[in-house]
Amino acid sequence: MTQPLSGGCQCGQLRYEIRGTPGGLTVCHCADCQKQSGSAFGLSLDVDPDDFHQVSGTARTFEWLCDSGRTKVCVFCPDCGSRIYHKGEWGISLKAGTLDDTSTLEPGHHVWTKRRQPWVAIPDGVSQCEDDG
Ligand SMILES: [Zn+2]
Ligand SMILES: [Zn+2]
């Protein structure tokens, strides 16, 4: 990956940089992620909040109570609606599809596989969990 990683929302008014090395990439198959993404799963890249820098645009936020009982702040572009990241006490879960260069993304973990669409294949050897473990 080239540093810093950059990305933004679909319309481009909100731009960010990640100045540091992100953590792991998780595919989440839960019902919330399917609803939020309008797709089959969510892609979450662990990012240290100190490494995330919004460099242009404005964001809006709302709070969401997770099934786990934890609250997360959902950050999105008010113009195009792209979800950018979720923030909680654990840090930032960046919606990795908003990165400019997604070619190097390789999920290391799949969660909520009991909600997985049957046509989504998980490669052999990649760790997975039935729920949020
Ligand atoms: Zn936008
Ligand atoms: Zn999820």
PDB file of C-alpha atoms and ligand atoms in Angstrom:
ATOM      1  CA  MET A   1       0.000   0.000   0.000  1.00  0.00           C
ATOM      2  CA  THR A   2       1.208   3.505  -0.752  1.00  0.00           C
ATOM      3  CA  GLN A   3       1.179   5.901   2.213  1.00  0.00           C
ATOM      4  CA  PRO A   4      -0.776   7.819   3.143  1.00  0.00           C
ATOM      5  CA  LEU A   5      -3.858   5.959   2.023  1.00  0.00           C
ATOM      6  CA  SER A   6      -6.490   8.297   0.640  1.00  0.00           C
ATOM      7  CA  GLY A   7     -10.161   7.995  -0.043  1.00  0.00           C
ATOM      8  CA  GLY A   8     -13.485   9.756  -0.066  1.00  0.00           C
ATOM      9  CA  CYS A   9     -17.198   9.570  -0.579  1.00  0.00           C
ATOM     10  CA  GLN A  10     -18.936   8.818  -3.864  1.00  0.00           C
ATOM     11  CA  CYS A  11     -19.493  12.467  -4.851  1.00  0.00           C
ATOM     12  CA  GLY A  12     -16.002  13.515  -3.770  1.00  0.00           C
ATOM     13  CA  GLN A  13     -16.774  16.425  -1.447  1.00  0.00           C
ATOM     14  CA  LEU A  14     -15.551  14.518   1.611  1.00  0.00           C
ATOM     15  CA  ARG A  15     -11.923  13.390   1.398  1.00  0.00           C
ATOM     16  CA  TYR A  16      -9.680  11.716   3.948  1.00  0.00           C
ATOM     17  CA  GLU A  17      -6.183  10.367   4.469  1.00  0.00           C
ATOM     18  CA  ILE A  18      -4.937   7.599   6.719  1.00  0.00           C
ATOM     19  CA  ARG A  19      -1.484   8.509   7.992  1.00  0.00           C
ATOM     20  CA  GLY A  20      -0.327   5.254   9.457  1.00  0.00           C
ATOM     21  CA  THR A  21      -0.642   1.563   8.845  1.00  0.00           C
ATOM     22  CA  PRO A  22      -4.187   0.265   9.164  1.00  0.00           C
ATOM     23  CA  GLY A  23      -5.050  -2.924  10.996  1.00  0.00           C
ATOM     24  CA  GLY A  24      -6.958  -5.904   9.734  1.00  0.00           C
ATOM     25  CA  LEU A  25      -9.743  -6.011   7.174  1.00  0.00           C
ATOM     26  CA  THR A  26     -12.956  -7.766   8.165  1.00  0.00           C
ATOM     27  CA  VAL A  27     -15.904  -8.813   6.044  1.00  0.00           C
ATOM     28  CA  CYS A  28     -19.135  -8.577   8.030  1.00  0.00           C
ATOM     29  CA  HIS A  29     -22.160 -10.488   6.765  1.00  0.00           C
ATOM     30  CA  CYS A  30     -24.591  -9.212   9.424  1.00  0.00           C
ATOM     31  CA  ALA A  31     -28.062  -7.913   8.549  1.00  0.00           C
ATOM     32  CA  ASP A  32     -27.074  -4.365   9.516  1.00  0.00           C
ATOM     33  CA  CYS A  33     -24.143  -4.321   7.099  1.00  0.00           C
ATOM     34  CA  GLN A  34     -26.297  -5.726   4.299  1.00  0.00           C
ATOM     35  CA  LYS A  35     -28.902  -3.041   4.915  1.00  0.00           C
ATOM     36  CA  GLN A  36     -26.350  -0.235   5.255  1.00  0.00           C
ATOM     37  CA  SER A  37     -24.384  -1.158   2.150  1.00  0.00           C
ATOM     38  CA  GLY A  38     -27.353  -2.213   0.042  1.00  0.00           C
ATOM     39  CA  SER A  39     -25.214  -5.213  -0.790  1.00  0.00           C
ATOM     40  CA  ALA A  40     -24.244  -8.603   0.622  1.00  0.00           C
ATOM     41  CA  PHE A  41     -21.710  -7.597   3.283  1.00  0.00           C
ATOM     42  CA  GLY A  42     -19.746  -4.758   4.832  1.00  0.00           C
ATOM     43  CA  LEU A  43     -15.984  -4.198   4.593  1.00  0.00           C
ATOM     44  CA  SER A  44     -14.369  -2.803   7.727  1.00  0.00           C
ATOM     45  CA  LEU A  45     -10.746  -1.745   7.961  1.00  0.00           C
ATOM     46  CA  ASP A  46      -9.416  -1.164  11.480  1.00  0.00           C
ATOM     47  CA  VAL A  47      -7.909   2.319  11.694  1.00  0.00           C
ATOM     48  CA  ASP A  48      -6.441   4.114  14.695  1.00  0.00           C
ATOM     49  CA  PRO A  49      -8.518   7.298  15.235  1.00  0.00           C
ATOM     50  CA  ASP A  50      -5.241   9.251  15.501  1.00  0.00           C
ATOM     51  CA  ASP A  51      -4.342   8.132  11.966  1.00  0.00           C
ATOM     52  CA  PHE A  52      -7.612   9.237  10.356  1.00  0.00           C
ATOM     53  CA  HIS A  53      -7.610  12.766   8.947  1.00  0.00           C
ATOM     54  CA  GLN A  54     -10.545  14.297   7.114  1.00  0.00           C
ATOM     55  CA  VAL A  55      -8.853  16.659   4.648  1.00  0.00           C
ATOM     56  CA  SER A  56     -11.878  18.242   2.961  1.00  0.00           C
ATOM     57  CA  GLY A  57     -15.638  18.428   2.996  1.00  0.00           C
ATOM     58  CA  THR A  58     -18.184  18.038   5.717  1.00  0.00           C
ATOM     59  CA  ALA A  59     -19.568  14.935   7.350  1.00  0.00           C
ATOM     60  CA  ARG A  60     -22.747  14.171   9.202  1.00  0.00           C
ATOM     61  CA  THR A  61     -23.144  11.624  11.940  1.00  0.00           C
ATOM     62  CA  PHE A  62     -25.737   9.629  13.783  1.00  0.00           C
ATOM     63  CA  GLU A  63     -25.565   7.124  16.598  1.00  0.00           C
ATOM     64  CA  TRP A  64     -26.508   3.503  16.280  1.00  0.00           C
ATOM     65  CA  LEU A  65     -27.030   0.924  18.994  1.00  0.00           C
ATOM     66  CA  CYS A  66     -25.379  -2.334  17.950  1.00  0.00           C
ATOM     67  CA  ASP A  67     -26.768  -5.778  18.761  1.00  0.00           C
ATOM     68  CA  SER A  68     -23.832  -6.125  21.129  1.00  0.00           C
ATOM     69  CA  GLY A  69     -25.239  -3.276  23.218  1.00  0.00           C
ATOM     70  CA  ARG A  70     -22.417  -0.946  22.235  1.00  0.00           C
ATOM     71  CA  THR A  71     -23.109   2.397  20.589  1.00  0.00           C
ATOM     72  CA  LYS A  72     -21.272   3.442  17.468  1.00  0.00           C
ATOM     73  CA  VAL A  73     -21.162   6.758  15.650  1.00  0.00           C
ATOM     74  CA  CYS A  74     -21.882   6.426  11.937  1.00  0.00           C
ATOM     75  CA  VAL A  75     -20.156   9.027   9.747  1.00  0.00           C
ATOM     76  CA  PHE A  76     -21.396   9.752   6.242  1.00  0.00           C
ATOM     77  CA  CYS A  77     -21.400  12.319   3.440  1.00  0.00           C
ATOM     78  CA  PRO A  78     -24.546  14.500   3.687  1.00  0.00           C
ATOM     79  CA  ASP A  79     -24.565  15.084  -0.085  1.00  0.00           C
ATOM     80  CA  CYS A  80     -24.282  11.588  -1.541  1.00  0.00           C
ATOM     81  CA  GLY A  81     -24.961   9.498   1.555  1.00  0.00           C
ATOM     82  CA  SER A  82     -21.814   7.370   1.363  1.00  0.00           C
ATOM     83  CA  ARG A  83     -20.984   5.835   4.708  1.00  0.00           C
ATOM     84  CA  ILE A  84     -17.333   6.563   5.484  1.00  0.00           C
ATOM     85  CA  TYR A  85     -16.668   4.966   8.845  1.00  0.00           C
ATOM     86  CA  HIS A  86     -18.067   3.826  12.158  1.00  0.00           C
ATOM     87  CA  LYS A  87     -16.448   4.909  15.378  1.00  0.00           C
ATOM     88  CA  GLY A  88     -16.713   3.304  18.784  1.00  0.00           C
ATOM     89  CA  GLU A  89     -14.657   2.732  21.886  1.00  0.00           C
ATOM     90  CA  TRP A  90     -12.715   0.131  19.876  1.00  0.00           C
ATOM     91  CA  GLY A  91     -11.594   2.697  17.279  1.00  0.00           C
ATOM     92  CA  ILE A  92     -12.575   3.386  13.686  1.00  0.00           C
ATOM     93  CA  SER A  93     -13.993   0.825  11.278  1.00  0.00           C
ATOM     94  CA  LEU A  94     -13.383   2.400   7.898  1.00  0.00           C
ATOM     95  CA  LYS A  95     -15.707   1.408   5.055  1.00  0.00           C
ATOM     96  CA  ALA A  96     -12.824   0.110   2.987  1.00  0.00           C
ATOM     97  CA  GLY A  97     -14.582   0.446  -0.367  1.00  0.00           C
ATOM     98  CA  THR A  98     -14.256   4.240   0.003  1.00  0.00           C
ATOM     99  CA  LEU A  99     -10.464   4.013  -0.429  1.00  0.00           C
ATOM    100  CA  ASP A 100      -9.098   5.306  -3.751  1.00  0.00           C
ATOM    101  CA  ASP A 101      -7.024   2.171  -4.215  1.00  0.00           C
ATOM    102  CA  THR A 102      -8.802  -0.989  -3.158  1.00  0.00           C
ATOM    103  CA  SER A 103      -6.552  -3.310  -5.165  1.00  0.00           C
ATOM    104  CA  THR A 104      -4.484  -4.387  -2.173  1.00  0.00           C
ATOM    105  CA  LEU A 105      -7.374  -5.097   0.176  1.00  0.00           C
ATOM    106  CA  GLU A 106      -7.458  -8.670   1.393  1.00  0.00           C
ATOM    107  CA  PRO A 107      -9.907  -9.624   4.122  1.00  0.00           C
ATOM    108  CA  GLY A 108      -8.366 -11.644   6.924  1.00  0.00           C
ATOM    109  CA  HIS A 109     -11.529 -12.391   8.855  1.00  0.00           C
ATOM    110  CA  HIS A 110     -15.221 -12.995   8.174  1.00  0.00           C
ATOM    111  CA  VAL A 111     -17.849 -12.423  10.856  1.00  0.00           C
ATOM    112  CA  TRP A 112     -21.582 -13.113  11.121  1.00  0.00           C
ATOM    113  CA  THR A 113     -21.236 -15.931   8.595  1.00  0.00           C
ATOM    114  CA  LYS A 114     -24.576 -17.350   9.749  1.00  0.00           C
ATOM    115  CA  ARG A 115     -26.110 -14.386   7.892  1.00  0.00           C
ATOM    116  CA  ARG A 116     -23.908 -14.892   4.824  1.00  0.00           C
ATOM    117  CA  GLN A 117     -25.650 -15.004   1.458  1.00  0.00           C
ATOM    118  CA  PRO A 118     -25.190 -18.569   0.163  1.00  0.00           C
ATOM    119  CA  TRP A 119     -23.552 -17.385  -3.059  1.00  0.00           C
ATOM    120  CA  VAL A 120     -20.754 -15.527  -1.252  1.00  0.00           C
ATOM    121  CA  ALA A 121     -17.766 -17.866  -1.075  1.00  0.00           C
ATOM    122  CA  ILE A 122     -15.144 -17.559   1.669  1.00  0.00           C
ATOM    123  CA  PRO A 123     -11.655 -18.676   0.588  1.00  0.00           C
ATOM    124  CA  ASP A 124     -10.112 -21.672   2.329  1.00  0.00           C
ATOM    125  CA  GLY A 125      -7.872 -20.769   5.234  1.00  0.00           C
ATOM    126  CA  VAL A 126      -9.495 -17.416   6.005  1.00  0.00           C
ATOM    127  CA  SER A 127     -10.739 -17.223   9.582  1.00  0.00           C
ATOM    128  CA  GLN A 128     -14.449 -16.937  10.105  1.00  0.00           C
ATOM    129  CA  CYS A 129     -16.939 -16.674  12.907  1.00  0.00           C
ATOM    130  CA  GLU A 130     -20.657 -17.433  12.990  1.00  0.00           C
ATOM    131  CA  ASP A 131     -21.422 -14.222  14.901  1.00  0.00           C
ATOM    132  CA  ASP A 132     -19.521 -11.147  16.013  1.00  0.00           C
ATOM    133  CA  GLY A 133     -16.491 -12.982  17.422  1.00  0.00           C
TER     134      GLY A 133
HETATM  135 ZN    ZN B   1     -20.400  12.632  -1.042  1.00  0.00          ZN
HETATM  136 ZN    ZN B   2     -21.978  -6.061  10.221  1.00  0.00          ZN
END
